Amino acid sequence: MPERPDYPSLIAGHTVVLDRINSGESGLPILHHLLRLAQRALGAAGTSFAEYGPHRGRIIAATGAAEWSVGRPVDLDEPATARLLTGPRTVEFPVTALAAGPADQIAGRGLHRMLIARAEIGGVLIGSLHAYYPDPDRSAGPDHHTLIAYLASCIANMYGDQTGLPVHGDGPVVAALADGLAIVDDESCVRLWNPAAERLTGSTAQDRLHRPIPFPVPPPGQVVDHQQPDGRWLRITSGELPGFAASRVVTFRDITDQHHRDHDVDLFIAVTSHELRTPVTVIKGYAETLSDHWESLTDRDRREAARVLGQRATELARLVDRLLSAANDSGPAAGTPSAPFDLVEALRATVENLPAGLRQRLTVELPDDLPKAVGDRASLITVLTELATNADKYSPSGSPIEVTAIADERSVALRISDRGIGVRPEHVERAFDRFWQGESGDQRRYPGAGLGLYLVRQIVERQHGWVSLRPRDGGGTVAEVRLPRS
């Protein structure tokens, strides 16, 4: 760890960040740039940022020697993390202070010391910025603590702008950190307009005072949902103001994420109905053909009908399994003890059971000396099938889908790479949300119920691994599953 931060690098890099923001960039691309800036200025071997949801966090961006950690869950009850959440704004500790699993994963990459800063806005925790160092004994100086706290504040302010962040569907909704509050008279003219109201509506108190409130106000004790011109949804309530018969208190909050989730569920029901109807219709049609025209059909026709019936029944069974797993929030690996298994052998066996059309697109390059992985071998069928099917759906017909595997000192990784439409940075995490799809309504070009990647993450994380997506250089997507190494 250098004695002092590289301030010239900080100033130059921060200028570039501001230029990129002013040119319209936002979200994960800017976050990645800030992490690279933090790595250089702090003299770290790598950096990462964990975004926190209601129950746990997840690494959503990383650089340098920490790039492998993208997608890794972060336990908020882990002692070192708990210190950060309840203590000073920055903390520093050896990696060995972490729980055994994360400590082994990080130390296995030659990283032995961490400097972490809390990112918060309005007193609400957003996430944490991590810097990693190889030297286990050299401590950071006061300037390092000050600088990482400053950069964490910069990231928190990005969340305050609500531009491309949060990444997680269940992440912090900064617009609802505090409800908007207004007091209106009997003609619905504004008498008070708090800072949260300014943030939620984009209308300042100076612009709004003594003018009509810019949305409908429900009768006292009732609730109304209202869509603003910018597309966001507000949930508005009102009540009598004690002691002022002619005035009312109006509170409102941003429910855009909730509204989108409700819409996604409606879309899921509609899409699932369609997905179920297609194989059922085909099965019914072929069954009736065999029943009504058996004698007039040739042996070849009967065999083809039987083949299609079997294929469609398999599709139907797979879809039903996915629906049931998603409905009870459990994957095929639930309750199954982990054990060492040969990942290469399991992958090759799984590939042989994939549909012929998909199997023909796969290019499988697996090392013979790959260490054993620890997990549930049987669930690998679901993981590989879902990832390969996803790659098949979003890439041009006939383009190769590559299946590879690698290992390092702590984990074994499976990668599925395609040359398809790619994944947008702001979608690399949302893609794992249940029912979520990149397109909606009449714009949807790709079938599906929005369950495949959700189930993959559930299965993999139950085996103490993690899964991530990232854009592929030159176009396409890389899906990576990491499992503990035996």
Coordinates of N, CA and C in Angstrom, one line a residue, residues 69-172:
S69 N -15.1 -11.3 -8.6 CA -16.1 -11.3 -7.5 C -17.5 -10.7 -8.0
V70 N -17.6 -10.2 -9.2 CA -18.9 -9.7 -9.6 C -20.0 -10.8 -9.5
G71 N -21.1 -10.4 -8.9 CA -22.2 -11.3 -8.7 C -22.2 -12.0 -7.3
R72 N -21.0 -11.9 -6.6 CA -20.9 -12.6 -5.3 C -21.8 -12.0 -4.2
P73 N -22.6 -12.8 -3.5 CA -23.5 -12.3 -2.5 C -22.6 -11.8 -1.3
V74 N -23.1 -10.8 -0.5 CA -22.5 -10.3 0.6 C -23.4 -10.4 1.8
D75 N -23.0 -11.1 2.8 CA -23.8 -11.3 4.0 C -23.7 -10.1 4.9
L76 N -24.9 -9.5 5.2 CA -24.9 -8.3 6.0 C -24.7 -8.6 7.5
D77 N -24.9 -9.8 7.8 CA -24.7 -10.2 9.2 C -23.2 -10.7 9.5
E78 N -22.4 -10.7 8.5 CA -21.0 -11.2 8.7 C -20.3 -10.1 9.5
P79 N -19.5 -10.5 10.6 CA -19.0 -9.6 11.6 C -18.3 -8.4 11.0
A80 N -17.4 -8.6 10.0 CA -16.7 -7.4 9.5 C -17.6 -6.4 8.8
T81 N -18.6 -7.0 8.1 CA -19.6 -6.1 7.4 C -20.4 -5.4 8.5
A82 N -20.8 -6.1 9.5 CA -21.6 -5.5 10.6 C -20.8 -4.3 11.3
R83 N -19.5 -4.5 11.4 CA -18.7 -3.4 11.9 C -18.8 -2.1 11.1
L84 N -18.8 -2.3 9.8 CA -18.9 -1.2 8.9 C -20.3 -0.5 9.0
L85 N -21.3 -1.3 9.1 CA -22.7 -0.8 9.1 C -23.0 0.0 10.4
T86 N -22.4 -0.4 11.5 CA -22.7 0.3 12.8 C -21.6 1.1 13.3
G87 N -20.4 1.1 12.7 CA -19.3 1.8 13.3 C -18.9 3.0 12.5
P88 N -17.6 3.3 12.4 CA -17.0 4.4 11.6 C -17.4 4.3 10.2
R89 N -17.2 5.4 9.4 CA -17.6 5.4 8.0 C -16.6 4.5 7.2
T90 N -15.4 4.4 7.6 CA -14.5 3.5 7.0 C -13.9 2.5 8.0
V91 N -13.6 1.3 7.5 CA -12.9 0.3 8.3 C -11.8 -0.4 7.5
E92 N -10.9 -0.9 8.2 CA -9.8 -1.6 7.6 C -9.5 -2.9 8.4
F93 N -9.2 -4.0 7.7 CA -9.0 -5.2 8.4 C -8.3 -6.2 7.5
P94 N -7.6 -7.2 8.1 CA -7.1 -8.3 7.3 C -8.2 -9.2 6.8
V95 N -8.0 -9.8 5.6 CA -9.1 -10.6 5.0 C -9.5 -11.8 6.0
T96 N -8.6 -12.2 6.8 CA -8.9 -13.3 7.7 C -10.0 -12.9 8.7
A97 N -10.3 -11.7 8.8 CA -11.4 -11.3 9.7 C -12.8 -11.6 9.2
L98 N -12.8 -11.9 7.9 CA -14.1 -12.3 7.2 C -14.4 -13.7 7.6
A99 N -15.7 -14.1 7.3 CA -16.1 -15.5 7.4 C -15.2 -16.4 6.6
A100 N -15.1 -17.6 6.9 CA -14.2 -18.6 6.3 C -14.3 -18.6 4.8
G101 N -15.6 -18.7 4.3 CA -15.7 -18.8 2.8 C -15.2 -17.6 2.0
P102 N -15.8 -16.4 2.3 CA -15.3 -15.3 1.6 C -13.8 -15.0 1.8
A103 N -13.3 -15.3 3.0 CA -11.9 -15.1 3.3 C -11.0 -16.0 2.4
D104 N -11.4 -17.2 2.3 CA -10.6 -18.1 1.4 C -10.7 -17.7 0.0
Q105 N -11.8 -17.3 -0.5 CA -12.0 -16.9 -1.9 C -11.1 -15.6 -2.2
I106 N -11.1 -14.7 -1.3 CA -10.3 -13.5 -1.5 C -8.8 -13.7 -1.3
A107 N -8.4 -14.4 -0.3 CA -7.0 -14.7 0.0 C -6.4 -15.6 -1.1
G108 N -7.3 -16.4 -1.7 CA -6.8 -17.3 -2.8 C -6.4 -16.5 -4.0
R109 N -6.8 -15.3 -4.1 CA -6.3 -14.4 -5.2 C -5.1 -13.5 -4.8
G110 N -4.5 -13.8 -3.7 CA -3.4 -13.1 -3.2 C -3.7 -11.7 -2.6
L111 N -5.0 -11.6 -2.2 CA -5.4 -10.3 -1.6 C -5.6 -10.6 -0.1
H112 N -4.9 -9.8 0.8 CA -4.9 -10.1 2.2 C -5.3 -8.9 3.1
R113 N -5.7 -7.8 2.5 CA -6.1 -6.7 3.4 C -7.2 -5.9 2.6
M114 N -8.2 -5.4 3.4 CA -9.3 -4.6 2.8 C -9.5 -3.3 3.5
L115 N -9.8 -2.3 2.7 CA -10.2 -1.0 3.2 C -11.6 -0.7 2.6
I116 N -12.6 -0.5 3.5 CA -14.0 -0.4 3.1 C -14.6 0.9 3.5
A117 N -15.4 1.5 2.7 CA -16.1 2.7 3.1 C -17.6 2.5 2.8
R118 N -18.4 3.0 3.7 CA -19.9 3.0 3.6 C -20.4 4.0 2.6
A119 N -21.3 3.7 1.8 CA -21.9 4.6 0.9 C -23.4 4.8 1.3
E120 N -23.7 6.0 1.7 CA -25.1 6.2 2.2 C -25.5 7.6 1.8
I121 N -26.8 7.8 1.8 CA -27.4 9.1 1.5 C -28.6 9.3 2.3
G122 N -28.7 10.5 2.9 CA -29.9 10.8 3.8 C -29.9 9.8 5.0
G123 N -28.8 9.3 5.4 CA -28.8 8.4 6.5 C -29.2 7.0 6.2
V124 N -29.4 6.7 4.9 CA -29.8 5.4 4.5 C -28.7 4.7 3.8
L125 N -28.4 3.5 4.2 CA -27.2 2.7 3.6 C -27.6 2.3 2.1
I126 N -26.6 2.6 1.2 CA -26.8 2.2 -0.2 C -25.9 1.0 -0.5
G127 N -24.7 1.0 0.0 CA -23.7 -0.1 -0.3 C -22.4 0.2 0.3
S128 N -21.4 -0.5 -0.2 CA -20.0 -0.2 0.4 C -19.0 -0.4 -0.8
L129 N -17.9 0.5 -0.7 CA -16.8 0.5 -1.6 C -15.6 -0.2 -1.0
H130 N -15.1 -1.2 -1.7 CA -14.0 -2.0 -1.1 C -12.7 -1.8 -1.9
A131 N -11.6 -1.7 -1.3 CA -10.3 -1.7 -1.9 C -9.5 -2.9 -1.3
Y132 N -8.8 -3.6 -2.2 CA -8.1 -4.8 -1.8 C -6.5 -4.6 -2.0
Y133 N -5.8 -5.2 -1.0 CA -4.3 -5.0 -1.1 C -3.6 -6.4 -0.8
P134 N -2.5 -6.6 -1.4 CA -1.8 -7.9 -1.2 C -1.0 -8.0 0.1
D135 N -0.6 -6.8 0.6 CA 0.3 -6.8 1.8 C -0.6 -6.9 3.1
P136 N -0.5 -8.0 3.9 CA -1.4 -8.2 5.0 C -1.0 -7.3 6.2
D137 N 0.2 -6.7 6.2 CA 0.6 -6.0 7.4 C 0.6 -4.5 7.3
R138 N 0.7 -3.9 6.1 CA 0.8 -2.5 6.0 C -0.6 -1.8 6.0
S139 N -0.8 -0.9 7.0 CA -2.1 -0.3 7.2 C -2.2 0.9 6.3
A140 N -3.5 1.3 6.0 CA -3.7 2.5 5.3 C -3.6 3.7 6.2
G141 N -3.2 4.8 5.6 CA -3.1 6.1 6.3 C -4.4 6.8 6.3
P142 N -4.4 7.9 7.1 CA -5.6 8.8 7.2 C -6.1 9.3 5.8
D143 N -5.1 9.6 4.9 CA -5.5 10.1 3.6 C -6.3 9.0 2.8
H144 N -5.9 7.8 2.9 CA -6.5 6.7 2.2 C -8.0 6.5 2.7
H145 N -8.2 6.6 4.0 CA -9.5 6.6 4.6 C -10.4 7.7 4.1
T146 N -9.8 8.9 4.1 CA -10.5 10.1 3.7 C -10.9 10.0 2.2
L147 N -10.0 9.5 1.4 CA -10.3 9.4 -0.1 C -11.3 8.3 -0.4
I148 N -11.2 7.2 0.2 CA -12.2 6.1 -0.1 C -13.6 6.6 0.4
A149 N -13.7 7.3 1.5 CA -14.9 7.8 2.0 C -15.5 8.8 1.0
Y150 N -14.7 9.6 0.5 CA -15.1 10.6 -0.5 C -15.7 9.9 -1.8
L151 N -15.0 8.9 -2.3 CA -15.4 8.2 -3.5 C -16.7 7.4 -3.2
A152 N -16.8 6.9 -2.0 CA -18.1 6.2 -1.6 C -19.3 7.2 -1.6
S153 N -19.0 8.5 -1.2 CA -20.0 9.5 -1.2 C -20.4 9.8 -2.7
C154 N -19.4 9.9 -3.6 CA -19.7 10.1 -5.0 C -20.6 9.1 -5.5
I155 N -20.4 7.8 -5.2 CA -21.2 6.7 -5.7 C -22.6 6.9 -5.1
A156 N -22.7 7.2 -3.8 CA -24.0 7.4 -3.2 C -24.8 8.4 -3.8
N157 N -24.2 9.5 -4.2 CA -24.9 10.6 -4.9 C -25.4 10.1 -6.3
M158 N -24.7 9.2 -6.9 CA -25.3 8.6 -8.2 C -26.6 8.0 -7.9
Y159 N -26.7 7.3 -6.8 CA -28.0 6.7 -6.4 C -29.1 7.8 -6.2
G160 N -28.6 8.9 -5.6 CA -29.6 10.0 -5.3 C -30.1 10.5 -6.6
D161 N -29.3 10.5 -7.7 CA -29.8 11.0 -9.0 C -30.8 10.0 -9.7
Q162 N -30.8 8.8 -9.2 CA -31.7 7.8 -9.8 C -31.5 7.6 -11.3
T163 N -30.2 7.6 -11.7 CA -29.9 7.5 -13.1 C -29.1 6.2 -13.3
G164 N -29.9 5.1 -13.7 CA -29.2 3.8 -14.0 C -28.9 3.0 -12.7
L165 N -29.2 3.5 -11.6 CA -29.0 2.8 -10.3 C -30.3 3.0 -9.4
P166 N -30.6 2.1 -8.6 CA -29.9 0.8 -8.3 C -30.0 -0.2 -9.4
V167 N -29.1 -1.2 -9.3 CA -29.0 -2.3 -10.2 C -30.1 -3.4 -9.9
H168 N -30.2 -3.7 -8.6 CA -31.1 -4.8 -8.2 C -32.5 -4.3 -8.2
G169 N -33.4 -5.2 -8.6 CA -34.8 -4.9 -8.5 C -35.3 -4.7 -7.1
D170 N -34.6 -5.3 -6.1 CA -35.0 -5.2 -4.7 C -34.0 -4.3 -3.9
G171 N -33.3 -3.5 -4.7 CA -32.3 -2.6 -4.1 C -32.9 -1.4 -3.4
P172 N -32.1 -0.5 -2.9 CA -32.6 0.7 -2.3 C -33.3 1.6 -3.3

